[in-house]
Coordinates of N, CA and C in Angstrom, one line a residue:
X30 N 16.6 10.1 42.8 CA 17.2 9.1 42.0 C 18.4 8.5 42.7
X31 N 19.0 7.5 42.4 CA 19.8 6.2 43.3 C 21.0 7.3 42.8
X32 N 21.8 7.4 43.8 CA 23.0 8.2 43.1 C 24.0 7.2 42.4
X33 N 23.7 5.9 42.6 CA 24.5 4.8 41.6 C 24.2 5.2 39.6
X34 N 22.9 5.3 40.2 CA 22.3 5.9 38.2 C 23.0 7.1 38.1
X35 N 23.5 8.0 39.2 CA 23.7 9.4 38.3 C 25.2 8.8 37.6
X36 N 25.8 8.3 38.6 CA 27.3 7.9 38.2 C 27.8 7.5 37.0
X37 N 28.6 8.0 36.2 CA 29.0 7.2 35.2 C 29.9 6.3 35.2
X38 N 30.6 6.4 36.0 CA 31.6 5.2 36.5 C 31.0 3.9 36.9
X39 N 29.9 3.8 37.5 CA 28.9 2.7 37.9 C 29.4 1.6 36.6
X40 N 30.1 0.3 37.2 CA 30.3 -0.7 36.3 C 29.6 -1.9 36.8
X41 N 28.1 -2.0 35.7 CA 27.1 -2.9 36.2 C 27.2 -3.8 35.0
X42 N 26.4 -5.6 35.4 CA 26.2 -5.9 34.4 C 24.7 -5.3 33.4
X43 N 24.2 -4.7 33.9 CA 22.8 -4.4 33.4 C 23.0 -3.2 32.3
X44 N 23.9 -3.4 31.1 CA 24.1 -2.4 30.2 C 22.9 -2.9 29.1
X45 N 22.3 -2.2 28.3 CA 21.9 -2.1 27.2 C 22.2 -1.1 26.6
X46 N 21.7 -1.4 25.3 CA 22.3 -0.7 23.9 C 21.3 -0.7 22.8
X47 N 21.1 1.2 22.8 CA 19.8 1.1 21.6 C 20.6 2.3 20.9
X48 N 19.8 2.3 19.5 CA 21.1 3.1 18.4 C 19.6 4.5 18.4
X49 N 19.7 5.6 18.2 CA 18.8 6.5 18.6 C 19.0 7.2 17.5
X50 N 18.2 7.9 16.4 CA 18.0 9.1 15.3 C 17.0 10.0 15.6
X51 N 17.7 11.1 15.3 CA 16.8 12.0 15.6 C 17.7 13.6 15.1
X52 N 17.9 13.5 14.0 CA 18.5 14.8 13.0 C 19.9 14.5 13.2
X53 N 20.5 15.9 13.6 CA 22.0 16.0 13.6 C 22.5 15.1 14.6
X54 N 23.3 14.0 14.2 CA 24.1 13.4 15.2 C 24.1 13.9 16.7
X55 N 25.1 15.1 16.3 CA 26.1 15.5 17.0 C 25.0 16.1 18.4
X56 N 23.7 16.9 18.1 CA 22.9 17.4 19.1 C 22.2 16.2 19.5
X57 N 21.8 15.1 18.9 CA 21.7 13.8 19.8 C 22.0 13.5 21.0
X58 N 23.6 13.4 20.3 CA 24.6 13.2 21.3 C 24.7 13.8 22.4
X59 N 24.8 15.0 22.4 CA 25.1 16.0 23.1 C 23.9 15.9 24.6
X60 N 22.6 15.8 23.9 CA 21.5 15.7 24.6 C 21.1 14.4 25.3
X61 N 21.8 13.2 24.9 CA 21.8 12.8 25.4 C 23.0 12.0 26.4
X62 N 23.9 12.3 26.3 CA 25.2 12.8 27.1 C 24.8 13.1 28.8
X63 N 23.9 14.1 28.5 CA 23.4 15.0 30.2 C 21.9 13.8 30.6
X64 N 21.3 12.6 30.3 CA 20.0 11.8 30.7 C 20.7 11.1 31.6
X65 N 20.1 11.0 32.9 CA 20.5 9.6 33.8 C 20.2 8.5 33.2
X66 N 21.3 8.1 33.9 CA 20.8 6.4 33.5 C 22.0 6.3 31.9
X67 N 22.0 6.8 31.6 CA 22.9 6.8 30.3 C 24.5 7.0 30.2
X68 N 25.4 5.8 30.0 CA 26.2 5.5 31.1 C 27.5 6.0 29.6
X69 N 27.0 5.5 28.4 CA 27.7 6.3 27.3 C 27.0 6.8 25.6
X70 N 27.8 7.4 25.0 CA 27.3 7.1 23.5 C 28.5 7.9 22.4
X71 N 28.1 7.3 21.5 CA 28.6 7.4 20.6 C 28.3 7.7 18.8
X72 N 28.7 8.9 18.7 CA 28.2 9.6 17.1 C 28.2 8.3 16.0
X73 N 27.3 8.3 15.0 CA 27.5 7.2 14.1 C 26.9 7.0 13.2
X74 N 26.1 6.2 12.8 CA 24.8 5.8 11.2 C 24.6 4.2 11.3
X75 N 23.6 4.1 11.1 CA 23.1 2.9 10.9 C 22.1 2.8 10.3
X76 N 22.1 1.2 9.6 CA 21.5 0.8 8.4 C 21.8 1.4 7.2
X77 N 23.0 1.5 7.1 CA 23.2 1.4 5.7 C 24.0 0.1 4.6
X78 N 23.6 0.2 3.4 CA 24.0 -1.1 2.8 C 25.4 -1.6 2.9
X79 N 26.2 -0.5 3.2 CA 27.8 -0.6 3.6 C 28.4 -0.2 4.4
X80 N 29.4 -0.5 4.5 CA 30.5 -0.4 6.2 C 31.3 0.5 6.0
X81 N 31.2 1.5 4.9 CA 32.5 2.3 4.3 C 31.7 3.6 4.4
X82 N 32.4 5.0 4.6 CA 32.3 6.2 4.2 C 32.6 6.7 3.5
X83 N 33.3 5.9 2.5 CA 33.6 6.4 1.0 C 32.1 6.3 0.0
X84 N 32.1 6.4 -1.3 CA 31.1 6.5 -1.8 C 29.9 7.3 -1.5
X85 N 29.0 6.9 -2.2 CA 27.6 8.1 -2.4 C 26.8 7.2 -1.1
X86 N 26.1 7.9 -0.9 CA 25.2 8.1 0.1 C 24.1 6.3 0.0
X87 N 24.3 5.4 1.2 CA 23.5 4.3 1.0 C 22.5 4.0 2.0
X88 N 21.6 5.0 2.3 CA 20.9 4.6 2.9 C 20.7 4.5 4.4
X89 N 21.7 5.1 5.1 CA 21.9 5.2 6.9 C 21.3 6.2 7.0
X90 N 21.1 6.1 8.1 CA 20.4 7.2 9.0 C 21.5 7.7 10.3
X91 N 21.8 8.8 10.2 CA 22.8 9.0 11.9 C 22.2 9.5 12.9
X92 N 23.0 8.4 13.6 CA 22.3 7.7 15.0 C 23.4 8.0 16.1
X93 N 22.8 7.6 16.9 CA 23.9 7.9 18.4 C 23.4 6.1 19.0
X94 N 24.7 5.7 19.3 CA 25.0 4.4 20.3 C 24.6 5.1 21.9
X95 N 23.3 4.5 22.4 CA 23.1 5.2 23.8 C 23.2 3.7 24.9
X96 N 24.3 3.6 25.3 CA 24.3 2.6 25.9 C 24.4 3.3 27.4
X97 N 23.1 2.5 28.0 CA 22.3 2.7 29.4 C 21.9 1.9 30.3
X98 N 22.2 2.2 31.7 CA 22.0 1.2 32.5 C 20.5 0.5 32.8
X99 N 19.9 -0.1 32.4 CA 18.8 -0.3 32.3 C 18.1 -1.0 33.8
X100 N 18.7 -0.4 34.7 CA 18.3 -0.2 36.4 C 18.1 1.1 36.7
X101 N 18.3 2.2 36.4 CA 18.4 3.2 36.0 C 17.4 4.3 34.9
X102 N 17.3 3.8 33.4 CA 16.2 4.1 33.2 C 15.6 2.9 32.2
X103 N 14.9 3.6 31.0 CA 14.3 2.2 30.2 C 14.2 2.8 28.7
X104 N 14.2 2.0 28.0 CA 13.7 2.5 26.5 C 12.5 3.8 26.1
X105 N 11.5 3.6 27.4 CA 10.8 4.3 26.9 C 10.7 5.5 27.7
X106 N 11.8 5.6 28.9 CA 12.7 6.9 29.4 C 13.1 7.8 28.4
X107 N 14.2 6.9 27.4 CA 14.6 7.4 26.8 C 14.1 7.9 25.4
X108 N 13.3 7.5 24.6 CA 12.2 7.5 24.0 C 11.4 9.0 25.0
X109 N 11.0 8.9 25.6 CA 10.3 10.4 25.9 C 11.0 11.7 26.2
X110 N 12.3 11.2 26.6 CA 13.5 12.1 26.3 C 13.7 12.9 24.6
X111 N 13.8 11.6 23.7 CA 13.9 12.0 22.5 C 13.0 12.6 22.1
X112 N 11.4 12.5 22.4 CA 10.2 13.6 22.3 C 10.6 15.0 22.5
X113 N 11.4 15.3 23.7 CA 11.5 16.3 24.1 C 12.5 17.1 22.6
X114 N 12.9 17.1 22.1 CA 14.1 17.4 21.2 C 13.6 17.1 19.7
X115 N 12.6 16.1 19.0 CA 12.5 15.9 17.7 C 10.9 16.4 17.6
X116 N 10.6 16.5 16.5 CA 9.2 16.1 16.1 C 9.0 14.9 15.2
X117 N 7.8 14.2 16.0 CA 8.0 12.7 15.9 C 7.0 12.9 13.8
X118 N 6.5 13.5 13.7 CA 5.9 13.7 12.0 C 6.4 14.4 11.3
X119 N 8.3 14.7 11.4 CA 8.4 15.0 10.3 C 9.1 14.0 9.4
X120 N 9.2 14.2 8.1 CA 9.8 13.1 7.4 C 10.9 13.9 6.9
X121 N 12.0 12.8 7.3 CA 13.8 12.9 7.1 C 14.0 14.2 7.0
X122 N 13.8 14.5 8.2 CA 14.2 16.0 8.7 C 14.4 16.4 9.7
X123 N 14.9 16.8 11.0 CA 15.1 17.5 11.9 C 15.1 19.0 11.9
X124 N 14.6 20.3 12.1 CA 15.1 21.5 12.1 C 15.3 21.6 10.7
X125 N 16.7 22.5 10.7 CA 16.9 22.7 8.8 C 17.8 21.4 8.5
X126 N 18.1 20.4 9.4 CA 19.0 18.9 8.5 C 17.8 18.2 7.9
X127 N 17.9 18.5 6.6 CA 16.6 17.7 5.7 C 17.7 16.9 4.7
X128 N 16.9 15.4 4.7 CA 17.3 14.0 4.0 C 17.1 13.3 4.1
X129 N 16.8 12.3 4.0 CA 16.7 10.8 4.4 C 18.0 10.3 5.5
X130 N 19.1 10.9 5.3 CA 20.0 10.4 6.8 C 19.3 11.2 8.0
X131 N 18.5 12.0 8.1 CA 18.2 12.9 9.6 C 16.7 12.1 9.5
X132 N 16.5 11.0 9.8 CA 15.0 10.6 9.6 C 15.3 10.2 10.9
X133 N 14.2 10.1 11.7 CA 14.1 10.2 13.6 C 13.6 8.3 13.3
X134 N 14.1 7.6 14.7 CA 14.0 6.2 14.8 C 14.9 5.4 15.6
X135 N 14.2 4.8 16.4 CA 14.8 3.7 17.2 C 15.5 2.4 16.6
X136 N 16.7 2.1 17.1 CA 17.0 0.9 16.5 C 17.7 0.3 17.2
X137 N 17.4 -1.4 17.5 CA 18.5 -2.2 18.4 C 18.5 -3.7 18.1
X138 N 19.4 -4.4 18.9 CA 19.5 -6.0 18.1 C 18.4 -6.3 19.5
X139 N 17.8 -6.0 20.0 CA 16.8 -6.7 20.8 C 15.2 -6.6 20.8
X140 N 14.9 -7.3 20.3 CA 13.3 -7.5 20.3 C 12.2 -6.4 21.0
X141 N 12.9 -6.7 22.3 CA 12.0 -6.1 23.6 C 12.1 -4.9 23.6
X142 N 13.3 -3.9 23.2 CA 13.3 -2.4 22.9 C 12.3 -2.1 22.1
X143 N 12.2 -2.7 20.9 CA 11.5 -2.4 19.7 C 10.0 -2.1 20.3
X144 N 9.7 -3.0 20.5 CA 8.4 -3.4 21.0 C 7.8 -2.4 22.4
X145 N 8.7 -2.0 23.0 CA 8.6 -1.0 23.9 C 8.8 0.1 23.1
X146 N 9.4 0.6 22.2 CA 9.5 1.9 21.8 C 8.1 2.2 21.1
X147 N 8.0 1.0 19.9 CA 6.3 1.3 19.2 C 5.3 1.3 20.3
X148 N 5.5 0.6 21.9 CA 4.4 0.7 22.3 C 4.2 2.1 22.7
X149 N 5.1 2.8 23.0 CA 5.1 4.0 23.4 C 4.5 5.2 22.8
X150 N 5.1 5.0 21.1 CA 4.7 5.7 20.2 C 3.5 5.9 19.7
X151 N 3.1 4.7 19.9 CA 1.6 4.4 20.0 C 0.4 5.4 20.9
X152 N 0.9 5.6 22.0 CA 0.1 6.4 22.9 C 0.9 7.7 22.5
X153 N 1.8 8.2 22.8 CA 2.0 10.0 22.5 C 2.3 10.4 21.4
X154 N 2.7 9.4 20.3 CA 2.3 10.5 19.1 C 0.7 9.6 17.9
X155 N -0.4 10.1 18.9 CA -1.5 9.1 18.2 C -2.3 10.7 17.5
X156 N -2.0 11.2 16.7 CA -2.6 11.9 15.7 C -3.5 11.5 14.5
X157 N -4.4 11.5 14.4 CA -4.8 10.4 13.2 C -5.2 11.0 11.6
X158 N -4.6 12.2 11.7 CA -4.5 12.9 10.5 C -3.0 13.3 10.4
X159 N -2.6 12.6 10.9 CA -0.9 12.8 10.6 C -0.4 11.7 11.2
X160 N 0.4 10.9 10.2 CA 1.4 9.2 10.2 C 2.4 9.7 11.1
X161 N 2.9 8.6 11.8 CA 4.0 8.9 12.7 C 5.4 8.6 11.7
X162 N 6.1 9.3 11.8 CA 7.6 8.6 11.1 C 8.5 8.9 11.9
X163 N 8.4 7.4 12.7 CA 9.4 7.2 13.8 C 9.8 5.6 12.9
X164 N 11.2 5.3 12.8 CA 11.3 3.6 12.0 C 12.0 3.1 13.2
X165 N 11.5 1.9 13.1 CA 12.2 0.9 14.0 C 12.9 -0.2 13.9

């Protein structure tokens, strides 16, 4: 590998930014912290109906911000990374974090992620007596 991708200091314009679930934040994070090509990230939730942490529970899922040099690796790098760590059929669960916030799923403001992630999902988790619940 280019030792420019190991670098985290590497200041390219070729950043992207995909929001990643897959149970507890925090081991997300963690695990994805140590992937090349992954330049930062950051603990968080997304998709929920509000901007606040006050109140009852609306619907987010917690996610990690994996912003990655996309010369380096690619969505579906990362994506087979996240294989490595979830199981892609369980519903809003990881391990023992069970709920609707630890539900596993890709998510970004760009088209072409999406589309590369389902493509992916498509071929390694094709069980056909078991639904994938990966959301995108």
């Amino acid at each position: 590998m280019d030792a420019n991708c190991i670098s985290k200091r590497r200041k390219v314009k070729s950043m992207e930014t995909v929001y990643i679930a897959g149970g507890c934040l925090w081991g997300v994070q963690h695990f994805f912290d140590t992937v090349p090509g992954v330049r930062t990230t950051e603990a968080g939730r997304a998709n929920g109906t509000t901007n606040t942490l006050d109140g009852p529970y609306d619907g987010y899922a917690e996610c990690v911000k994996v912003v990655f040099d996309e010369k380096c690796t690619s969505v579906t790098e990362l994506m087979e990374h996240l294989f490595e760590i979830i199981d892609p059929y369980s519903l809003n669960k990881q391990g023992v974090d069970v709920g609707k916030k630890y539900r596993t799923g890709l998510y970004s403001t760009n088209p072409g992620h999406l589309e590369e992630a389902r493509a992916l999902s498509l071929i390694h988790i094709s069980e056909p007596t078991r639904p994938r619940l990966i959301s995108y």
